[in-house]
Amino acid sequence: GDRMVCEFIIPSRGIIGLRNQLLTATAGEAIMAHRYKEYQPLKGGIPERLNGSLVSMEKGTAIPYSIDKLQDRGRFFVDPGEDIYEGQ
């Protein structure tokens, strides 16, 4: 497949959580490497997470209608009709 190389200069604190977001966005296909460049003065805040997690409150079966209506709230890791457990 095709590869894309992206280079960024970001503060060390900006790397926290970046790997998980990158892997989620690329379905596990991304490769990430980083190295220290230099000390710099603080330049402002880093945006917090924009979305949370969807967690099942009960065990049961994933219903297609519910998954369809909740698609805009997050990424699902279960398919319609799949058995789920509380806390999943």
mmCIF file with all atom_site columns, C-alpha atoms in Angstrom:
data_model
loop_
_atom_site.group_PDB
_atom_site.id
_atom_site.type_symbol
_atom_site.label_atom_id
_atom_site.label_alt_id
_atom_site.label_comp_id
_atom_site.label_asym_id
_atom_site.label_entity_id
_atom_site.label_seq_id
_atom_site.pdbx_PDB_ins_code
_atom_site.Cartn_x
_atom_site.Cartn_y
_atom_site.Cartn_z
_atom_site.occupancy
_atom_site.B_iso_or_equiv
_atom_site.pdbx_formal_charge
_atom_site.auth_seq_id
_atom_site.auth_comp_id
_atom_site.auth_asym_id
_atom_site.auth_atom_id
_atom_site.pdbx_PDB_model_num
ATOM 1  C CA . GLY A 1 1  ? 0.000   0.000   0.000  1.00 0.00 ? 1  GLY A CA 1
ATOM 2  C CA . ASP A 1 2  ? 0.863   3.647   -0.099 1.00 0.00 ? 2  ASP A CA 1
ATOM 3  C CA . ARG A 1 3  ? 2.730   5.309   2.734  1.00 0.00 ? 3  ARG A CA 1
ATOM 4  C CA . MET A 1 4  ? 2.639   8.873   3.925  1.00 0.00 ? 4  MET A CA 1
ATOM 5  C CA . VAL A 1 5  ? 5.258   10.483  6.137  1.00 0.00 ? 5  VAL A CA 1
ATOM 6  C CA . CYS A 1 6  ? 4.114   13.381  8.330  1.00 0.00 ? 6  CYS A CA 1
ATOM 7  C CA . GLU A 1 7  ? 6.541   15.329  10.486 1.00 0.00 ? 7  GLU A CA 1
ATOM 8  C CA . PHE A 1 8  ? 5.451   17.653  13.270 1.00 0.00 ? 8  PHE A CA 1
ATOM 9  C CA . ILE A 1 9  ? 7.100   19.646  16.017 1.00 0.00 ? 9  ILE A CA 1
ATOM 10 C CA . ILE A 1 10 ? 4.939   19.287  19.114 1.00 0.00 ? 10 ILE A CA 1
ATOM 11 C CA . PRO A 1 11 ? 5.637   19.569  22.841 1.00 0.00 ? 11 PRO A CA 1
ATOM 12 C CA . SER A 1 12 ? 6.303   16.371  24.779 1.00 0.00 ? 12 SER A CA 1
ATOM 13 C CA . ARG A 1 13 ? 3.029   16.793  26.652 1.00 0.00 ? 13 ARG A CA 1
ATOM 14 C CA . GLY A 1 14 ? 1.241   16.746  23.277 1.00 0.00 ? 14 GLY A CA 1
ATOM 15 C CA . ILE A 1 15 ? 2.357   13.168  22.675 1.00 0.00 ? 15 ILE A CA 1
ATOM 16 C CA . ILE A 1 16 ? 0.281   11.881  25.597 1.00 0.00 ? 16 ILE A CA 1
ATOM 17 C CA . GLY A 1 17 ? -2.668  10.047  24.078 1.00 0.00 ? 17 GLY A CA 1
ATOM 18 C CA . LEU A 1 18 ? -1.570  10.768  20.504 1.00 0.00 ? 18 LEU A CA 1
ATOM 19 C CA . ARG A 1 19 ? -0.565  7.179   19.756 1.00 0.00 ? 19 ARG A CA 1
ATOM 20 C CA . ASN A 1 20 ? -3.993  5.812   20.695 1.00 0.00 ? 20 ASN A CA 1
ATOM 21 C CA . GLN A 1 21 ? -5.781  8.474   18.648 1.00 0.00 ? 21 GLN A CA 1
ATOM 22 C CA . LEU A 1 22 ? -3.541  7.798   15.668 1.00 0.00 ? 22 LEU A CA 1
ATOM 23 C CA . LEU A 1 23 ? -4.036  4.041   15.841 1.00 0.00 ? 23 LEU A CA 1
ATOM 24 C CA . THR A 1 24 ? -7.793  4.467   16.182 1.00 0.00 ? 24 THR A CA 1
ATOM 25 C CA . ALA A 1 25 ? -7.957  6.872   13.233 1.00 0.00 ? 25 ALA A CA 1
ATOM 26 C CA . THR A 1 26 ? -5.918  4.533   11.016 1.00 0.00 ? 26 THR A CA 1
ATOM 27 C CA . ALA A 1 27 ? -7.426  1.223   12.183 1.00 0.00 ? 27 ALA A CA 1
ATOM 28 C CA . GLY A 1 28 ? -4.068  0.184   13.646 1.00 0.00 ? 28 GLY A CA 1
ATOM 29 C CA . GLU A 1 29 ? -2.063  0.849   10.473 1.00 0.00 ? 29 GLU A CA 1
ATOM 30 C CA . ALA A 1 30 ? -0.036  3.854   11.673 1.00 0.00 ? 30 ALA A CA 1
ATOM 31 C CA . ILE A 1 31 ? 3.595   3.755   12.712 1.00 0.00 ? 31 ILE A CA 1
ATOM 32 C CA . MET A 1 32 ? 4.684   6.486   15.104 1.00 0.00 ? 32 MET A CA 1
ATOM 33 C CA . ALA A 1 33 ? 8.173   7.495   16.164 1.00 0.00 ? 33 ALA A CA 1
ATOM 34 C CA . HIS A 1 34 ? 9.319   10.525  18.121 1.00 0.00 ? 34 HIS A CA 1
ATOM 35 C CA . ARG A 1 35 ? 12.482  12.102  19.448 1.00 0.00 ? 35 ARG A CA 1
ATOM 36 C CA . TYR A 1 36 ? 13.372  15.098  21.559 1.00 0.00 ? 36 TYR A CA 1
ATOM 37 C CA . LYS A 1 37 ? 14.359  18.252  19.659 1.00 0.00 ? 37 LYS A CA 1
ATOM 38 C CA . GLU A 1 38 ? 14.870  21.078  22.175 1.00 0.00 ? 38 GLU A CA 1
ATOM 39 C CA . TYR A 1 39 ? 13.514  22.855  25.207 1.00 0.00 ? 39 TYR A CA 1
ATOM 40 C CA . GLN A 1 40 ? 11.102  25.697  24.431 1.00 0.00 ? 40 GLN A CA 1
ATOM 41 C CA . PRO A 1 41 ? 8.998   28.019  26.592 1.00 0.00 ? 41 PRO A CA 1
ATOM 42 C CA . LEU A 1 42 ? 5.395   27.064  27.280 1.00 0.00 ? 42 LEU A CA 1
ATOM 43 C CA . LYS A 1 43 ? 3.237   28.225  24.360 1.00 0.00 ? 43 LYS A CA 1
ATOM 44 C CA . GLY A 1 44 ? -0.281  27.586  25.601 1.00 0.00 ? 44 GLY A CA 1
ATOM 45 C CA . GLY A 1 45 ? -2.691  24.801  26.316 1.00 0.00 ? 45 GLY A CA 1
ATOM 46 C CA . ILE A 1 46 ? -3.345  21.574  24.480 1.00 0.00 ? 46 ILE A CA 1
ATOM 47 C CA . PRO A 1 47 ? -6.983  20.818  23.602 1.00 0.00 ? 47 PRO A CA 1
ATOM 48 C CA . GLU A 1 48 ? -8.591  18.158  25.726 1.00 0.00 ? 48 GLU A CA 1
ATOM 49 C CA . ARG A 1 49 ? -10.300 15.079  24.418 1.00 0.00 ? 49 ARG A CA 1
ATOM 50 C CA . LEU A 1 50 ? -13.362 16.032  22.403 1.00 0.00 ? 50 LEU A CA 1
ATOM 51 C CA . ASN A 1 51 ? -15.267 12.803  22.868 1.00 0.00 ? 51 ASN A CA 1
ATOM 52 C CA . GLY A 1 52 ? -15.645 10.191  25.553 1.00 0.00 ? 52 GLY A CA 1
ATOM 53 C CA . SER A 1 53 ? -16.229 6.482   25.558 1.00 0.00 ? 53 SER A CA 1
ATOM 54 C CA . LEU A 1 54 ? -19.422 4.563   25.023 1.00 0.00 ? 54 LEU A CA 1
ATOM 55 C CA . VAL A 1 55 ? -19.764 1.833   27.637 1.00 0.00 ? 55 VAL A CA 1
ATOM 56 C CA . SER A 1 56 ? -22.503 -0.767  27.834 1.00 0.00 ? 56 SER A CA 1
ATOM 57 C CA . MET A 1 57 ? -24.579 -0.542  31.017 1.00 0.00 ? 57 MET A CA 1
ATOM 58 C CA . GLU A 1 58 ? -25.957 -4.091  30.712 1.00 0.00 ? 58 GLU A CA 1
ATOM 59 C CA . LYS A 1 59 ? -25.157 -7.353  29.001 1.00 0.00 ? 59 LYS A CA 1
ATOM 60 C CA . GLY A 1 60 ? -27.200 -8.244  25.940 1.00 0.00 ? 60 GLY A CA 1
ATOM 61 C CA . THR A 1 61 ? -27.099 -8.018  22.162 1.00 0.00 ? 61 THR A CA 1
ATOM 62 C CA . ALA A 1 62 ? -25.965 -5.036  20.103 1.00 0.00 ? 62 ALA A CA 1
ATOM 63 C CA . ILE A 1 63 ? -29.080 -3.799  18.300 1.00 0.00 ? 63 ILE A CA 1
ATOM 64 C CA . PRO A 1 64 ? -28.624 -2.417  14.744 1.00 0.00 ? 64 PRO A CA 1
ATOM 65 C CA . TYR A 1 65 ? -31.097 0.436   15.357 1.00 0.00 ? 65 TYR A CA 1
ATOM 66 C CA . SER A 1 66 ? -29.234 1.603   18.476 1.00 0.00 ? 66 SER A CA 1
ATOM 67 C CA . ILE A 1 67 ? -25.820 1.390   16.838 1.00 0.00 ? 67 ILE A CA 1
ATOM 68 C CA . ASP A 1 68 ? -27.102 3.397   13.864 1.00 0.00 ? 68 ASP A CA 1
ATOM 69 C CA . LYS A 1 69 ? -28.526 6.142   16.103 1.00 0.00 ? 69 LYS A CA 1
ATOM 70 C CA . LEU A 1 70 ? -25.320 6.369   18.182 1.00 0.00 ? 70 LEU A CA 1
ATOM 71 C CA . GLN A 1 71 ? -22.768 6.358   15.319 1.00 0.00 ? 71 GLN A CA 1
ATOM 72 C CA . ASP A 1 72 ? -22.157 10.108  15.619 1.00 0.00 ? 72 ASP A CA 1
ATOM 73 C CA . ARG A 1 73 ? -21.163 9.738   19.290 1.00 0.00 ? 73 ARG A CA 1
ATOM 74 C CA . GLY A 1 74 ? -18.226 7.410   18.813 1.00 0.00 ? 74 GLY A CA 1
ATOM 75 C CA . ARG A 1 75 ? -16.595 4.517   17.043 1.00 0.00 ? 75 ARG A CA 1
ATOM 76 C CA . PHE A 1 76 ? -18.074 1.080   17.660 1.00 0.00 ? 76 PHE A CA 1
ATOM 77 C CA . PHE A 1 77 ? -16.008 -2.062  18.084 1.00 0.00 ? 77 PHE A CA 1
ATOM 78 C CA . VAL A 1 78 ? -18.982 -4.424  17.961 1.00 0.00 ? 78 VAL A CA 1
ATOM 79 C CA . ASP A 1 79 ? -21.204 -5.455  15.084 1.00 0.00 ? 79 ASP A CA 1
ATOM 80 C CA . PRO A 1 80 ? -25.010 -5.540  15.138 1.00 0.00 ? 80 PRO A CA 1
ATOM 81 C CA . GLY A 1 81 ? -26.256 -8.789  16.664 1.00 0.00 ? 81 GLY A CA 1
ATOM 82 C CA . GLU A 1 82 ? -23.030 -9.381  18.605 1.00 0.00 ? 82 GLU A CA 1
ATOM 83 C CA . ASP A 1 83 ? -23.312 -10.310 22.285 1.00 0.00 ? 83 ASP A CA 1
ATOM 84 C CA . ILE A 1 84 ? -21.921 -7.661  24.626 1.00 0.00 ? 84 ILE A CA 1
ATOM 85 C CA . TYR A 1 85 ? -21.239 -7.618  28.356 1.00 0.00 ? 85 TYR A CA 1
ATOM 86 C CA . GLU A 1 86 ? -21.715 -4.969  31.028 1.00 0.00 ? 86 GLU A CA 1
ATOM 87 C CA . GLY A 1 87 ? -18.858 -2.477  30.970 1.00 0.00 ? 87 GLY A CA 1
ATOM 88 C CA . GLN A 1 88 ? -17.816 -3.321  27.403 1.00 0.00 ? 88 GLN A CA 1
#
